[in-house]
Amino acid sequence: MPDLGNYAFAVLAAWGATLVLMGFLLALTLVQARRARYALALAEERIAARVQPKAAEGA
Amino acid sequence: MSIWEFANPRNFMRISGRMLPWFAALAVLTLATGLIWGFFFTPDDYKQGATVKILFIHVPAAMMAINAWIMMLVTSLIWVIRRHHVSALAARAAAPAGLTFTLIALVTGALWGQPMWNTWWEWDPRLTSFLILCLFYLGYIALWSAIEDPEAAADLTGILCIVGSVFAVLSRYAVKFWNQGLHQDSTILKVGEEDPLDVAYYVPLVISIVGFVFFFIVIVLLRTRMLIRARRLIALEARERVG
């Protein structure tokens, strides 16, 4: 750890705030992306399950 | 490969899916190198002491805050002129990243300003234009959320983006337009001039900037992919309701 002297608060607070904000943005993006992928996969499965019996009836 | 291939959502998902791991790896590599070098292995400045370490996060964040808006402007113009949905979604995807960078620039700037200027805030041209840019980001995100029809939302946010670009440009050149504030002019491009940025800071700073650029690209790609999926889900559900 470098010696920050009298400026330890300013430097550590600035770096801490930056890492927290960037980490929050990344985490939020990953969670939202996962939710969207999961919801779409569920909908596609549901539609596929509904289409397959109809196709079988048609045959 | 033409850039217009990205206009097709299916192509965008395929190509961006292949590119994402590479951009993520480059972001981790450059951010880790630039930030660790900047924090642990740079000397104190003869004027500013240890606060110079804030340089490695403040400058890249401020640059990306402006560049994100410029990117949103370009993609919004593509939407307005060519009506490519992916470009409108890419603009929307970039806004939270731009807002985050603007907040980082404002917070780190205040924390740096307090020991150096003896004040957290000053109605200086660059600081004020950055605050207005931050409000534009908030307004842009709120406008997207407030309008249900995605095409109308893309149109209106596109217009807001064009108006806000005036402040993005002002933020960059404010210190040149009004030479009366506390904020200094950029020192990155002052090679060969009086009081340039020392090479001990220059190299890690450039690596940090590159890291922030890759981080931004990763966030935009992830969020655009997420928005494309969300839009496909809405279309599927609408089709389900009808048939």
Short mmCIF file of C-alpha atoms in Angstrom, two decimals:
data_model
loop_
_atom_site.label_atom_id
_atom_site.label_comp_id
_atom_site.label_asym_id
_atom_site.label_seq_id
_atom_site.Cartn_x
_atom_site.Cartn_y
_atom_site.Cartn_z
CA MET A 1 0.00 0.00 0.00
CA PRO A 2 1.52 3.35 -1.01
CA ASP A 3 1.89 6.07 1.60
CA LEU A 4 -0.88 8.57 0.80
CA GLY A 5 -0.09 10.93 3.67
CA ASN A 6 -2.61 13.70 4.28
CA TYR A 7 -4.51 12.83 1.13
CA ALA A 8 -5.45 9.26 2.11
CA PHE A 9 -9.15 10.08 2.50
CA ALA A 10 -9.45 11.87 -0.87
CA VAL A 11 -7.57 9.19 -2.80
CA LEU A 12 -9.18 6.16 -1.16
CA ALA A 13 -12.69 7.67 -1.31
CA ALA A 14 -12.27 8.51 -5.02
CA TRP A 15 -10.98 5.02 -5.88
CA GLY A 16 -13.58 3.36 -3.67
CA ALA A 17 -16.45 5.30 -5.24
CA THR A 18 -15.18 4.48 -8.74
CA LEU A 19 -14.85 0.76 -8.06
CA VAL A 20 -18.27 0.63 -6.38
CA LEU A 21 -20.00 2.49 -9.25
CA MET A 22 -18.33 0.43 -11.98
CA GLY A 23 -18.94 -2.80 -10.06
CA PHE A 24 -22.61 -1.87 -9.56
CA LEU A 25 -23.05 -1.11 -13.27
CA LEU A 26 -21.42 -4.42 -14.27
CA ALA A 27 -23.43 -6.45 -11.72
CA LEU A 28 -26.70 -4.77 -12.71
CA THR A 29 -25.99 -5.39 -16.40
CA LEU A 30 -25.15 -9.07 -15.82
CA VAL A 31 -28.27 -9.65 -13.69
CA GLN A 32 -30.56 -7.92 -16.20
CA ALA A 33 -28.93 -9.78 -19.11
CA ARG A 34 -29.39 -13.13 -17.36
CA ARG A 35 -33.04 -12.35 -16.55
CA ALA A 36 -33.77 -11.35 -20.17
CA ARG A 37 -32.10 -14.50 -21.53
CA TYR A 38 -34.01 -16.72 -19.09
CA ALA A 39 -37.39 -15.07 -19.79
CA LEU A 40 -36.89 -15.37 -23.56
CA ALA A 41 -35.83 -19.02 -23.29
CA LEU A 42 -38.96 -19.78 -21.23
CA ALA A 43 -41.23 -18.05 -23.77
CA GLU A 44 -39.59 -19.87 -26.69
CA GLU A 45 -39.98 -23.21 -24.88
CA ARG A 46 -43.63 -22.47 -24.16
CA ILE A 47 -44.31 -21.60 -27.78
CA ALA A 48 -42.41 -24.64 -29.05
CA ALA A 49 -44.43 -26.90 -26.71
CA ARG A 50 -47.65 -25.40 -28.01
CA VAL A 51 -46.66 -25.71 -31.67
CA GLN A 52 -45.48 -29.36 -31.47
CA PRO A 53 -48.87 -30.94 -30.54
CA LYS A 54 -50.55 -28.93 -33.29
CA ALA A 55 -48.00 -30.21 -35.80
CA ALA A 56 -48.60 -33.77 -34.59
CA GLU A 57 -52.36 -33.29 -34.98
CA GLY A 58 -51.83 -32.01 -38.51
CA ALA A 59 -49.77 -35.10 -39.42
CA MET B 1 -17.68 -7.26 -43.11
CA SER B 2 -19.84 -4.14 -43.34
CA ILE B 3 -20.90 -2.27 -40.21
CA TRP B 4 -24.49 -2.46 -41.49
CA GLU B 5 -24.49 -6.22 -40.82
CA PHE B 6 -24.94 -5.18 -37.18
CA ALA B 7 -28.26 -3.60 -38.13
CA ASN B 8 -29.82 -7.04 -38.37
CA PRO B 9 -30.56 -8.18 -34.77
CA ARG B 10 -29.77 -11.81 -35.60
CA ASN B 11 -26.38 -10.83 -37.06
CA PHE B 12 -25.72 -8.50 -34.15
CA MET B 13 -26.38 -11.28 -31.63
CA ARG B 14 -24.13 -13.70 -33.52
CA ILE B 15 -21.22 -11.31 -34.10
CA SER B 16 -21.39 -9.60 -30.69
CA GLY B 17 -21.59 -13.00 -28.97
CA ARG B 18 -18.31 -13.95 -30.61
CA MET B 19 -16.65 -10.60 -29.83
CA LEU B 20 -17.77 -10.24 -26.21
CA PRO B 21 -15.30 -12.64 -24.54
CA TRP B 22 -12.38 -10.96 -26.33
CA PHE B 23 -13.47 -7.46 -25.34
CA ALA B 24 -14.08 -8.64 -21.77
CA ALA B 25 -10.59 -10.16 -21.58
CA LEU B 26 -9.04 -6.96 -23.00
CA ALA B 27 -11.04 -4.85 -20.52
CA VAL B 28 -9.85 -6.91 -17.55
CA LEU B 29 -6.25 -6.90 -18.78
CA THR B 30 -5.99 -3.18 -19.54
CA LEU B 31 -8.02 -2.01 -16.52
CA ALA B 32 -6.01 -4.19 -14.14
CA THR B 33 -2.70 -3.08 -15.65
CA GLY B 34 -3.53 0.63 -15.83
CA LEU B 35 -5.19 0.90 -12.42
CA ILE B 36 -2.69 -1.23 -10.48
CA TRP B 37 0.21 0.60 -12.14
CA GLY B 38 -1.40 3.96 -11.50
CA PHE B 39 -2.25 3.32 -7.87
CA PHE B 40 0.75 1.33 -6.64
CA PHE B 41 3.67 2.19 -8.89
CA THR B 42 3.53 5.91 -9.66
CA PRO B 43 5.37 8.55 -7.62
CA ASP B 44 3.68 11.46 -5.83
CA ASP B 45 3.46 14.66 -7.84
CA TYR B 46 5.68 17.54 -6.71
CA LYS B 47 2.66 19.89 -6.55
CA GLN B 48 -0.32 17.66 -5.89
CA GLY B 49 1.24 14.91 -3.77
CA ALA B 50 -0.62 11.59 -3.62
CA THR B 51 -3.84 13.08 -5.02
CA VAL B 52 -2.31 12.62 -8.48
CA LYS B 53 -3.44 8.98 -8.18
CA ILE B 54 -7.03 10.20 -8.74
CA LEU B 55 -5.88 11.11 -12.28
CA PHE B 56 -6.05 7.46 -13.39
CA ILE B 57 -9.79 7.21 -12.72
CA HIS B 58 -10.97 10.82 -13.08
CA VAL B 59 -9.58 11.49 -16.57
CA PRO B 60 -10.71 8.20 -18.22
CA ALA B 61 -14.17 8.51 -16.63
CA ALA B 62 -14.56 12.13 -17.78
CA MET B 63 -13.41 11.24 -21.31
CA MET B 64 -15.80 8.30 -21.49
CA ALA B 65 -18.70 10.36 -20.10
CA ILE B 66 -18.40 12.62 -23.14
CA ASN B 67 -17.53 9.86 -25.62
CA ALA B 68 -20.52 7.77 -24.52
CA TRP B 69 -22.83 10.67 -25.36
CA ILE B 70 -21.10 11.15 -28.73
CA MET B 71 -21.59 7.42 -29.44
CA MET B 72 -25.27 7.79 -28.45
CA LEU B 73 -25.53 10.77 -30.79
CA VAL B 74 -24.11 8.77 -33.72
CA THR B 75 -26.38 5.75 -33.11
CA SER B 76 -29.39 8.03 -32.56
CA LEU B 77 -28.68 9.74 -35.89
CA ILE B 78 -28.45 6.32 -37.56
CA TRP B 79 -31.87 5.51 -36.06
CA VAL B 80 -33.37 8.82 -37.15
CA ILE B 81 -31.99 8.57 -40.70
CA ARG B 82 -31.96 4.82 -41.44
CA ARG B 83 -34.42 3.42 -38.87
CA HIS B 84 -32.17 0.57 -37.70
CA HIS B 85 -33.60 -0.74 -34.42
CA VAL B 86 -30.29 -2.07 -33.14
CA SER B 87 -28.75 1.40 -33.31
CA ALA B 88 -31.58 2.87 -31.21
CA LEU B 89 -31.14 0.04 -28.68
CA ALA B 90 -27.36 0.57 -28.64
CA ALA B 91 -27.93 4.25 -27.78
CA ARG B 92 -30.25 3.22 -24.96
CA ALA B 93 -27.72 0.61 -23.79
CA ALA B 94 -24.92 3.18 -23.57
CA ALA B 95 -26.82 5.64 -21.36
CA PRO B 96 -26.37 3.89 -17.96
CA ALA B 97 -22.65 3.50 -18.69
CA GLY B 98 -22.40 7.19 -19.64
CA LEU B 99 -24.26 8.19 -16.49
CA THR B 100 -21.93 6.05 -14.36
CA PHE B 101 -18.84 7.64 -15.94
CA THR B 102 -20.30 11.13 -15.43
CA LEU B 103 -21.00 10.38 -11.76
CA ILE B 104 -17.47 9.01 -11.32
CA ALA B 105 -16.00 12.14 -12.94
CA LEU B 106 -18.09 14.43 -10.70
CA VAL B 107 -17.42 12.52 -7.45
CA THR B 108 -13.69 12.01 -8.04
CA GLY B 109 -13.42 15.62 -9.22
CA ALA B 110 -15.00 16.88 -6.00
CA LEU B 111 -12.75 14.65 -3.89
CA TRP B 112 -9.71 15.88 -5.81
CA GLY B 113 -10.84 19.49 -5.77
CA GLN B 114 -11.31 19.71 -2.01
CA PRO B 115 -7.61 19.33 -1.05
CA MET B 116 -6.31 21.13 -4.18
CA TRP B 117 -8.76 24.06 -4.59
CA ASN B 118 -10.08 24.02 -1.03
CA THR B 119 -13.64 23.50 -2.28
CA TRP B 120 -15.78 20.49 -3.19
CA TRP B 121 -17.64 22.36 -5.90
CA GLU B 122 -17.28 25.51 -7.95
CA TRP B 123 -19.59 26.85 -10.68
CA ASP B 124 -16.70 26.55 -13.08
CA PRO B 125 -17.56 26.15 -16.82
CA ARG B 126 -16.31 22.56 -17.07
CA LEU B 127 -17.85 21.40 -13.79
CA THR B 128 -21.17 23.06 -14.56
CA SER B 129 -21.34 21.64 -18.08
CA PHE B 130 -20.60 18.19 -16.64
CA LEU B 131 -23.41 18.54 -14.13
CA ILE B 132 -25.78 19.48 -16.97
CA LEU B 133 -24.52 16.47 -18.96
CA CYS B 134 -25.33 14.28 -15.93
CA LEU B 135 -28.88 15.70 -15.86
CA PHE B 136 -29.19 15.00 -19.60
CA TYR B 137 -28.22 11.36 -18.99
CA LEU B 138 -30.87 11.08 -16.26
CA GLY B 139 -33.48 12.71 -18.53
CA TYR B 140 -32.55 10.43 -21.42
CA ILE B 141 -32.92 7.26 -19.29
CA ALA B 142 -36.18 8.54 -17.78
CA LEU B 143 -37.61 9.37 -21.22
CA TRP B 144 -36.91 5.85 -22.52
CA SER B 145 -38.70 4.40 -19.48
CA ALA B 146 -41.63 6.81 -19.66
CA ILE B 147 -42.76 6.06 -23.23
CA GLU B 148 -44.34 2.69 -23.99
CA ASP B 149 -44.14 2.77 -27.78
CA PRO B 150 -40.48 1.87 -28.54
CA GLU B 151 -40.40 3.73 -31.87
CA ALA B 152 -41.75 6.94 -30.34
CA ALA B 153 -39.31 6.55 -27.44
CA ALA B 154 -36.40 6.09 -29.87
CA ASP B 155 -37.49 9.18 -31.85
CA LEU B 156 -37.86 11.44 -28.81
CA THR B 157 -34.69 10.24 -27.07
CA GLY B 158 -32.86 10.71 -30.38
CA ILE B 159 -33.90 14.36 -30.42
CA LEU B 160 -32.89 14.75 -26.75
CA CYS B 161 -29.54 13.20 -27.62
CA ILE B 162 -28.95 15.70 -30.42
CA VAL B 163 -29.79 18.61 -28.08
CA GLY B 164 -27.62 17.18 -25.28
CA SER B 165 -24.64 16.80 -27.58
CA VAL B 166 -24.19 20.57 -27.31
CA PHE B 167 -23.36 20.06 -23.62
CA ALA B 168 -21.16 17.05 -24.35
CA VAL B 169 -19.09 19.22 -26.69
CA LEU B 170 -19.19 22.12 -24.20
CA SER B 171 -17.94 19.79 -21.45
CA ARG B 172 -14.93 18.91 -23.56
CA TYR B 173 -14.04 22.42 -24.70
CA ALA B 174 -15.40 24.50 -21.80
CA VAL B 175 -11.92 25.33 -20.49
CA LYS B 176 -10.94 26.61 -23.93
CA PHE B 177 -14.11 28.68 -24.46
CA TRP B 178 -14.08 30.36 -21.03
CA ASN B 179 -10.64 30.72 -19.51
CA GLN B 180 -11.95 31.76 -16.11
CA GLY B 181 -12.60 28.58 -14.12
CA LEU B 182 -10.56 26.56 -11.66
CA HIS B 183 -10.37 23.49 -13.84
CA GLN B 184 -7.15 23.21 -15.81
CA ASP B 185 -6.90 22.46 -19.52
CA SER B 186 -6.14 18.90 -20.69
CA THR B 187 -2.49 17.93 -20.17
CA ILE B 188 -2.55 14.62 -22.02
CA LEU B 189 -1.89 16.17 -25.43
CA LYS B 190 0.62 18.72 -24.14
CA VAL B 191 3.65 16.79 -25.39
CA GLY B 192 6.52 19.19 -26.00
CA GLU B 193 4.71 22.10 -24.33
CA GLU B 194 5.38 23.75 -21.01
CA ASP B 195 4.46 21.62 -17.94
CA PRO B 196 3.48 18.43 -19.84
CA LEU B 197 2.28 15.26 -18.13
CA ASP B 198 5.29 13.28 -16.94
CA VAL B 199 5.88 9.95 -18.68
CA ALA B 200 5.64 8.22 -15.26
CA TYR B 201 1.92 9.12 -15.27
CA TYR B 202 1.35 9.19 -19.02
CA VAL B 203 1.75 5.46 -19.77
CA PRO B 204 -0.51 4.09 -16.98
CA LEU B 205 -3.04 6.83 -17.75
CA VAL B 206 -3.23 5.84 -21.42
CA ILE B 207 -3.60 2.16 -20.43
CA SER B 208 -6.40 3.12 -17.98
CA ILE B 209 -8.17 5.09 -20.72
CA VAL B 210 -7.97 2.06 -23.04
CA GLY B 211 -9.33 -0.08 -20.18
CA PHE B 212 -12.30 2.25 -19.67
CA VAL B 213 -13.00 2.14 -23.43
CA PHE B 214 -13.07 -1.68 -23.43
CA PHE B 215 -15.20 -1.69 -20.27
CA PHE B 216 -17.67 0.63 -22.01
CA ILE B 217 -17.76 -1.61 -25.11
CA VAL B 218 -18.46 -4.69 -22.95
CA ILE B 219 -21.29 -2.94 -21.09
CA VAL B 220 -22.85 -1.62 -24.33
CA LEU B 221 -22.69 -5.03 -26.03
CA LEU B 222 -24.17 -6.81 -22.98
CA ARG B 223 -26.96 -4.26 -22.57
CA THR B 224 -27.78 -4.11 -26.30
CA ARG B 225 -28.05 -7.92 -26.38
CA MET B 226 -30.28 -7.76 -23.31
CA LEU B 227 -32.55 -5.14 -24.93
CA ILE B 228 -32.79 -7.14 -28.17
CA ARG B 229 -33.87 -10.20 -26.16
CA ALA B 230 -36.39 -8.11 -24.19
CA ARG B 231 -37.86 -6.79 -27.44
CA ARG B 232 -38.08 -10.31 -28.92
CA LEU B 233 -39.84 -11.46 -25.75
CA ILE B 234 -42.44 -8.68 -26.11
CA ALA B 235 -42.98 -9.67 -29.77
CA LEU B 236 -43.38 -13.36 -28.87
CA GLU B 237 -45.85 -12.58 -26.10
CA ALA B 238 -47.86 -10.36 -28.43
CA ARG B 239 -47.93 -13.14 -31.04
CA GLU B 240 -49.00 -15.61 -28.33
CA ARG B 241 -51.90 -13.37 -27.31
CA VAL B 242 -53.09 -13.03 -30.90
CA GLY B 243 -52.76 -16.64 -32.00
#
